[in-house]
XYZ file of N, CA, C and O in Angstrom:
432
model
N 6.222 -16.553 9.325
C 6.171 -15.195 8.973
C 6.106 -15.134 7.447
O 6.806 -15.799 6.802
N 5.211 -14.254 7.003
C 4.889 -14.116 5.667
C 6.196 -13.499 4.854
O 6.793 -12.546 5.494
N 6.426 -13.740 3.612
C 7.489 -12.993 2.757
C 6.774 -12.362 1.669
O 6.122 -13.017 1.066
N 7.011 -11.106 1.594
C 6.469 -10.236 0.633
C 7.588 -9.778 -0.450
O 8.696 -9.597 -0.069
N 7.088 -9.473 -1.655
C 7.936 -8.737 -2.567
C 8.309 -7.425 -2.200
O 7.816 -6.997 -1.235
N 9.301 -6.879 -2.855
C 9.549 -5.368 -2.588
C 8.432 -4.616 -2.975
O 7.486 -5.061 -3.779
N 8.120 -3.374 -2.396
C 6.894 -2.621 -2.671
C 7.070 -2.148 -4.069
O 8.179 -1.565 -4.532
N 6.068 -2.200 -4.949
C 6.025 -1.909 -6.312
C 5.130 -0.605 -6.397
O 3.854 -0.646 -5.994
N 5.676 0.478 -6.931
C 4.879 1.727 -6.845
C 3.950 1.696 -8.205
O 4.422 1.312 -9.305
N 2.580 1.906 -8.090
C 1.648 1.940 -9.099
C 1.986 3.190 -9.942
O 2.601 4.012 -9.741
N 1.276 3.067 -11.176
C 1.303 4.275 -12.124
C 0.815 5.483 -11.394
O 1.388 6.621 -11.578
N -0.278 5.456 -10.693
C -0.785 6.721 -9.991
C 0.180 7.125 -8.902
O 0.365 8.272 -8.663
N 0.939 6.159 -8.239
C 1.927 6.580 -7.315
C 3.156 7.121 -8.025
O 3.615 8.178 -7.307
N 3.458 6.746 -9.213
C 4.591 7.369 -9.887
C 4.273 8.718 -10.379
O 5.027 9.701 -10.208
N 2.794 8.897 -10.646
C 2.452 10.356 -11.025
C 2.444 11.163 -9.914
O 2.994 12.390 -9.887
N 2.047 10.777 -8.633
C 2.157 11.415 -7.370
C 3.650 11.951 -6.972
O 3.952 13.001 -6.714
N 4.559 10.986 -7.221
C 6.007 11.261 -7.009
C 6.441 12.398 -7.953
O 7.146 13.386 -7.500
N 6.069 12.286 -9.188
C 6.384 13.317 -10.125
C 5.841 14.705 -9.694
O 6.578 15.743 -9.695
N 4.567 14.840 -9.250
C 4.058 16.108 -8.868
C 4.811 16.558 -7.599
O 4.968 17.769 -7.441
N 5.156 15.716 -6.735
C 5.970 16.156 -5.514
C 7.225 16.647 -5.887
O 7.691 17.760 -5.395
N 7.957 16.026 -6.812
C 9.255 16.472 -7.197
C 9.213 17.817 -7.983
O 9.864 18.643 -7.703
N 8.181 18.043 -8.667
C 7.895 19.144 -9.439
C 7.372 20.344 -8.621
O 7.387 21.533 -9.030
N 7.056 20.130 -7.291
C 6.531 21.092 -6.472
C 5.192 21.277 -6.617
O 4.614 22.489 -6.197
N 4.363 20.569 -7.389
C 2.998 20.841 -7.642
C 2.061 19.929 -6.727
O 0.858 19.849 -6.855
N 2.657 19.096 -5.853
C 1.955 18.181 -5.041
C 2.631 17.814 -3.840
O 3.827 18.262 -3.513
N 2.055 17.167 -2.912
C 2.684 16.608 -1.740
C 2.207 15.264 -1.422
O 1.170 14.790 -2.008
N 2.889 14.481 -0.555
C 2.634 13.070 -0.418
C 2.347 12.843 1.046
O 3.012 13.308 1.865
N 1.176 12.208 1.371
C 0.798 11.930 2.635
C 0.240 10.422 2.627
O -0.757 10.228 1.857
N 0.856 9.555 3.281
C 0.423 8.222 3.301
C -0.775 7.983 4.178
O -0.742 8.676 5.365
N -1.829 7.258 3.938
C -3.087 7.293 4.526
C -3.505 6.019 5.304
O -4.010 5.977 6.440
N -3.148 4.956 4.615
C -3.648 3.623 5.235
C -3.032 2.480 4.466
O -2.281 2.703 3.361
N -3.195 1.241 4.933
C -2.651 0.045 4.326
C -3.913 -0.919 4.402
O -4.547 -1.048 5.413
N -4.078 -1.632 3.261
C -5.110 -2.560 3.193
C -4.501 -3.985 2.773
O -3.577 -4.057 2.106
N -5.183 -4.992 3.354
C -4.753 -6.312 3.005
C -5.743 -6.974 1.998
O -6.982 -6.505 2.012
N -5.331 -7.897 1.104
C -6.173 -8.458 0.023
C -5.855 -9.977 0.098
O -4.686 -10.386 0.162
N -6.740 -10.682 -0.290
C -6.563 -12.089 -0.554
C -6.492 -12.359 -1.982
O -6.194 -13.519 -2.470
N -6.430 -11.372 -2.856
C -6.294 -11.492 -4.282
C -4.716 -11.729 -4.520
O -3.862 -11.184 -4.027
N -4.577 -12.589 -5.591
C -3.157 -12.896 -6.137
C -2.843 -12.081 -7.380
O -3.569 -12.203 -8.271
N -1.794 -11.380 -7.263
C -1.407 -10.601 -8.419
C 0.004 -11.162 -8.801
O 0.825 -11.284 -8.052
N 0.264 -11.072 -10.237
C 1.556 -11.283 -10.665
C 2.279 -9.873 -10.549
O 1.645 -8.907 -10.706
N 3.675 -9.912 -10.361
C 4.416 -8.572 -10.162
C 4.101 -7.754 -11.367
O 4.105 -6.527 -11.223
N 3.970 -8.288 -12.709
C 3.749 -7.478 -13.836
C 2.431 -6.769 -13.790
O 2.344 -5.694 -14.466
N 1.406 -7.166 -13.002
C 0.149 -6.584 -12.870
C 0.199 -5.348 -12.049
O -0.682 -4.465 -12.180
N 1.068 -5.331 -11.060
C 0.933 -4.319 -9.968
C 1.049 -2.937 -10.397
O 0.285 -2.168 -10.010
N 1.931 -2.613 -11.353
C 2.030 -1.102 -11.629
C 0.770 -0.512 -12.232
O 0.470 0.713 -12.165
N 0.036 -1.396 -12.971
C -1.245 -0.875 -13.608
C -2.490 -0.874 -12.490
O -3.593 -0.485 -13.034
N -2.364 -1.415 -11.460
C -3.490 -1.489 -10.430
C -3.961 0.044 -10.018
O -3.125 0.845 -9.703
N -5.339 0.156 -9.781
C -5.746 1.419 -9.411
C -6.572 1.219 -8.016
O -6.816 2.133 -7.304
N -6.725 -0.184 -7.661
C -7.394 -0.438 -6.464
C -7.095 -1.970 -6.280
O -6.849 -2.839 -7.186
N -7.109 -2.443 -5.068
C -6.977 -3.865 -4.722
C -8.388 -4.563 -4.822
O -9.370 -4.004 -4.260
N -8.479 -5.645 -5.331
C -9.636 -6.632 -5.255
C -9.545 -7.385 -4.029
O -8.555 -7.509 -3.364
N -10.705 -7.837 -3.530
C -10.734 -8.656 -2.288
C -10.247 -7.996 -1.051
O -9.439 -8.636 -0.395
N -10.442 -6.789 -0.782
C -9.793 -6.132 0.361
C -10.490 -6.788 1.620
O -11.671 -6.970 1.716
N -9.560 -7.383 2.527
C -10.082 -7.995 3.714
C -10.157 -7.131 4.975
O -10.940 -7.152 5.709
N -8.972 -6.371 5.098
C -8.879 -5.495 6.266
C -8.121 -4.199 5.905
O -7.380 -4.131 4.878
N -8.423 -3.133 6.602
C -7.684 -1.943 6.405
C -7.290 -1.162 7.707
O -8.030 -1.399 8.605
N -6.173 -0.720 7.768
C -5.621 -0.093 9.072
C -4.969 1.208 8.816
O -4.323 1.291 7.713
N -5.119 2.156 9.598
C -4.369 3.460 9.434
C -2.983 3.275 9.743
O -2.533 2.304 10.349
N -2.115 4.190 9.246
C -0.739 4.185 9.400
C -0.289 4.642 10.970
O -0.902 5.500 11.444
N 0.523 3.779 11.571
C 0.851 4.108 13.047
C 2.078 4.811 13.007
O 2.296 5.585 14.027
N 3.021 4.645 12.111
C 4.265 5.429 12.123
C 4.942 5.411 10.761
O 4.890 4.467 10.071
N 5.644 6.579 10.504
C 6.537 6.512 9.294
C 7.897 7.131 9.870
O 8.025 8.133 10.432
N 8.798 6.369 9.560
C 10.223 6.628 10.160
C 11.272 6.704 8.887
O 11.334 5.653 8.048
N 12.022 7.841 8.764
C 13.029 7.699 7.762
C 14.174 6.893 8.331
O 14.684 7.240 9.266
N 14.552 5.956 7.467
C 15.468 4.855 7.969
C 17.023 5.251 7.375
O 17.988 4.746 7.968
N 16.972 5.882 6.210
C 18.242 6.431 5.612
C 18.080 7.462 4.553
O 16.831 7.960 4.594
N 19.062 7.689 3.824
C 18.834 8.806 2.813
C 17.683 8.578 1.845
O 17.163 9.544 1.198
N 17.353 7.248 1.544
C 16.452 6.957 0.375
C 15.225 6.174 0.739
O 14.520 5.643 -0.036
N 15.108 5.905 2.117
C 13.966 4.903 2.494
C 13.179 5.461 3.688
O 13.748 6.106 4.531
N 11.997 4.961 3.833
C 11.217 5.107 5.048
C 10.605 3.785 5.501
O 10.562 2.930 4.635
N 10.356 3.610 6.792
C 9.737 2.415 7.356
C 8.310 2.918 7.615
O 8.195 3.866 8.508
N 7.265 2.201 7.084
C 5.839 2.588 7.305
C 5.282 1.445 8.201
O 5.401 0.314 7.763
N 4.672 1.727 9.228
C 4.136 0.637 10.286
C 2.638 0.784 10.317
O 2.141 1.963 10.398
N 2.049 -0.302 10.472
C 0.775 -0.405 10.979
C 0.420 -1.871 11.546
O 1.491 -2.620 11.661
N -0.693 -2.125 12.114
C -0.953 -3.462 12.623
C -2.483 -3.755 12.324
O -3.261 -2.953 12.033
N -2.541 -5.170 12.254
C -3.879 -5.696 11.928
C -4.152 -6.705 13.093
O -3.243 -7.430 13.615
N -5.341 -6.842 13.506
C -5.767 -7.861 14.356
C -7.074 -8.624 13.793
O -7.606 -8.222 12.779
N -7.386 -9.739 14.387
C -8.395 -10.554 13.934
C -9.784 -10.540 14.688
O -10.598 -11.346 14.626
N -9.885 -9.395 15.555
C -10.973 -9.313 16.414
C -12.291 -9.264 15.642
O -13.298 -9.608 16.132
N -12.403 -8.584 14.374
C -13.609 -8.347 13.785
C -13.861 -9.125 12.530
O -14.801 -9.185 11.776
N -12.872 -10.240 12.389
C -12.911 -11.172 11.252
C -13.893 -12.273 11.501
O -13.989 -12.792 12.562
N -14.801 -12.418 10.569
C -15.893 -13.559 10.615
C -15.227 -14.881 10.293
O -15.551 -15.964 10.933
N -14.109 -14.825 9.380
C -13.468 -15.984 9.000
C -12.091 -15.596 8.573
O -11.785 -14.512 8.232
N -11.129 -16.631 8.654
C -9.743 -16.422 8.246
C -9.585 -16.272 6.713
O -10.491 -16.474 5.958
N -8.582 -15.573 6.386
C -8.240 -15.543 4.824
C -6.639 -15.455 4.695
O -5.941 -15.410 5.589
N -6.091 -15.727 3.463
C -4.779 -15.672 3.164
C -4.405 -14.320 2.731
O -5.028 -13.844 1.813
N -3.546 -13.636 3.402
C -2.958 -12.328 3.165
C -2.102 -12.459 2.002
O -0.917 -12.812 2.121
N -2.476 -12.157 0.802
C -1.724 -12.325 -0.501
C -1.111 -11.072 -0.951
O -0.104 -11.145 -1.688
N -1.661 -9.938 -0.670
C -1.007 -8.703 -0.983
C -1.523 -7.620 -0.025
O -2.474 -7.745 0.568
N -0.538 -6.575 -0.043
C -0.749 -5.350 0.815
C -0.822 -4.107 -0.051
O 0.065 -4.143 -0.992
N -1.692 -3.297 0.173
C -1.707 -1.960 -0.660
C -1.457 -0.717 0.355
O -2.142 -0.726 1.261
N -0.551 0.117 -0.160
C -0.293 1.295 0.568
C -0.919 2.476 -0.102
O -0.812 2.558 -1.415
N -1.741 3.156 0.527
C -2.558 4.338 -0.035
C -1.927 5.614 0.344
O -1.333 5.780 1.426
N -2.137 6.599 -0.498
C -1.682 8.026 -0.294
C -2.717 8.948 -0.885
O -3.532 8.636 -1.678
N -2.681 10.260 -0.262
C -3.577 11.263 -0.696
C -2.926 12.138 -1.794
O -1.703 12.536 -1.648
N -3.653 12.183 -2.918
C -3.221 12.999 -4.051
C -4.166 14.056 -4.134
O -5.482 13.922 -4.237
N -3.788 15.407 -4.055
C -4.588 16.619 -3.982
C -5.634 16.766 -5.172
O -6.723 17.112 -5.140
N -5.206 16.059 -6.403
C -5.994 16.047 -7.561
C -7.021 14.934 -7.660
O -8.032 15.094 -8.142
N -6.350 13.773 -7.189
C -7.172 12.495 -7.502
C -7.887 12.053 -6.353
O -8.771 11.011 -6.270
N -7.553 12.568 -5.077
C -8.138 11.984 -3.822
C -7.229 10.803 -3.384
O -6.044 10.757 -3.707
N -7.695 9.939 -2.572
C -7.017 8.818 -2.061
C -6.619 7.703 -3.271
O -7.465 7.380 -3.889
N -5.392 7.494 -3.452
C -4.917 6.656 -4.412
C -4.251 5.392 -3.898
O -3.590 5.354 -2.778
N -4.229 4.233 -4.668
C -3.409 3.074 -4.432
C -1.999 3.577 -4.801
O -1.652 3.563 -5.997
N -1.084 3.713 -3.910
C 0.244 4.247 -4.105
C 1.236 3.149 -4.532
O 2.046 3.196 -5.418
N 1.148 2.115 -3.773
C 2.067 0.829 -3.969
C 1.531 -0.319 -3.538
O 0.591 -0.321 -2.698
N 2.038 -1.531 -3.958
C 1.496 -2.899 -3.512
C 2.772 -3.738 -3.391
O 3.727 -3.701 -4.074
N 2.637 -4.607 -2.452
C 3.600 -5.773 -2.255
C 2.810 -7.040 -2.319
O 1.531 -7.052 -1.899
N 3.287 -8.073 -2.876
C 2.593 -9.521 -2.985
C 3.270 -10.452 -2.160
O 4.520 -10.312 -1.922
């Protein structure tokens, strides 16, 4: 089983959180994409999109697990893959009313 870093919120994700807290925006998670690109943790906050996206899947469930966390689930299968790849990073996307769909957070 793969081991990923903690989810790191991108700059655009941080801006969306600020809008939501200020009452001028709302947050809706839309999808998760896999990527074969390798990122250093220091790069993640500045990302606006993932390179080398291999697969994308819609969110299947979002569950609040405690006062400060949620569990977001999706699944991927290999039915439409022409060849295998190394899943090096995952990107969580959210809808921003001003920006459209944004890369909210990344794990490597």
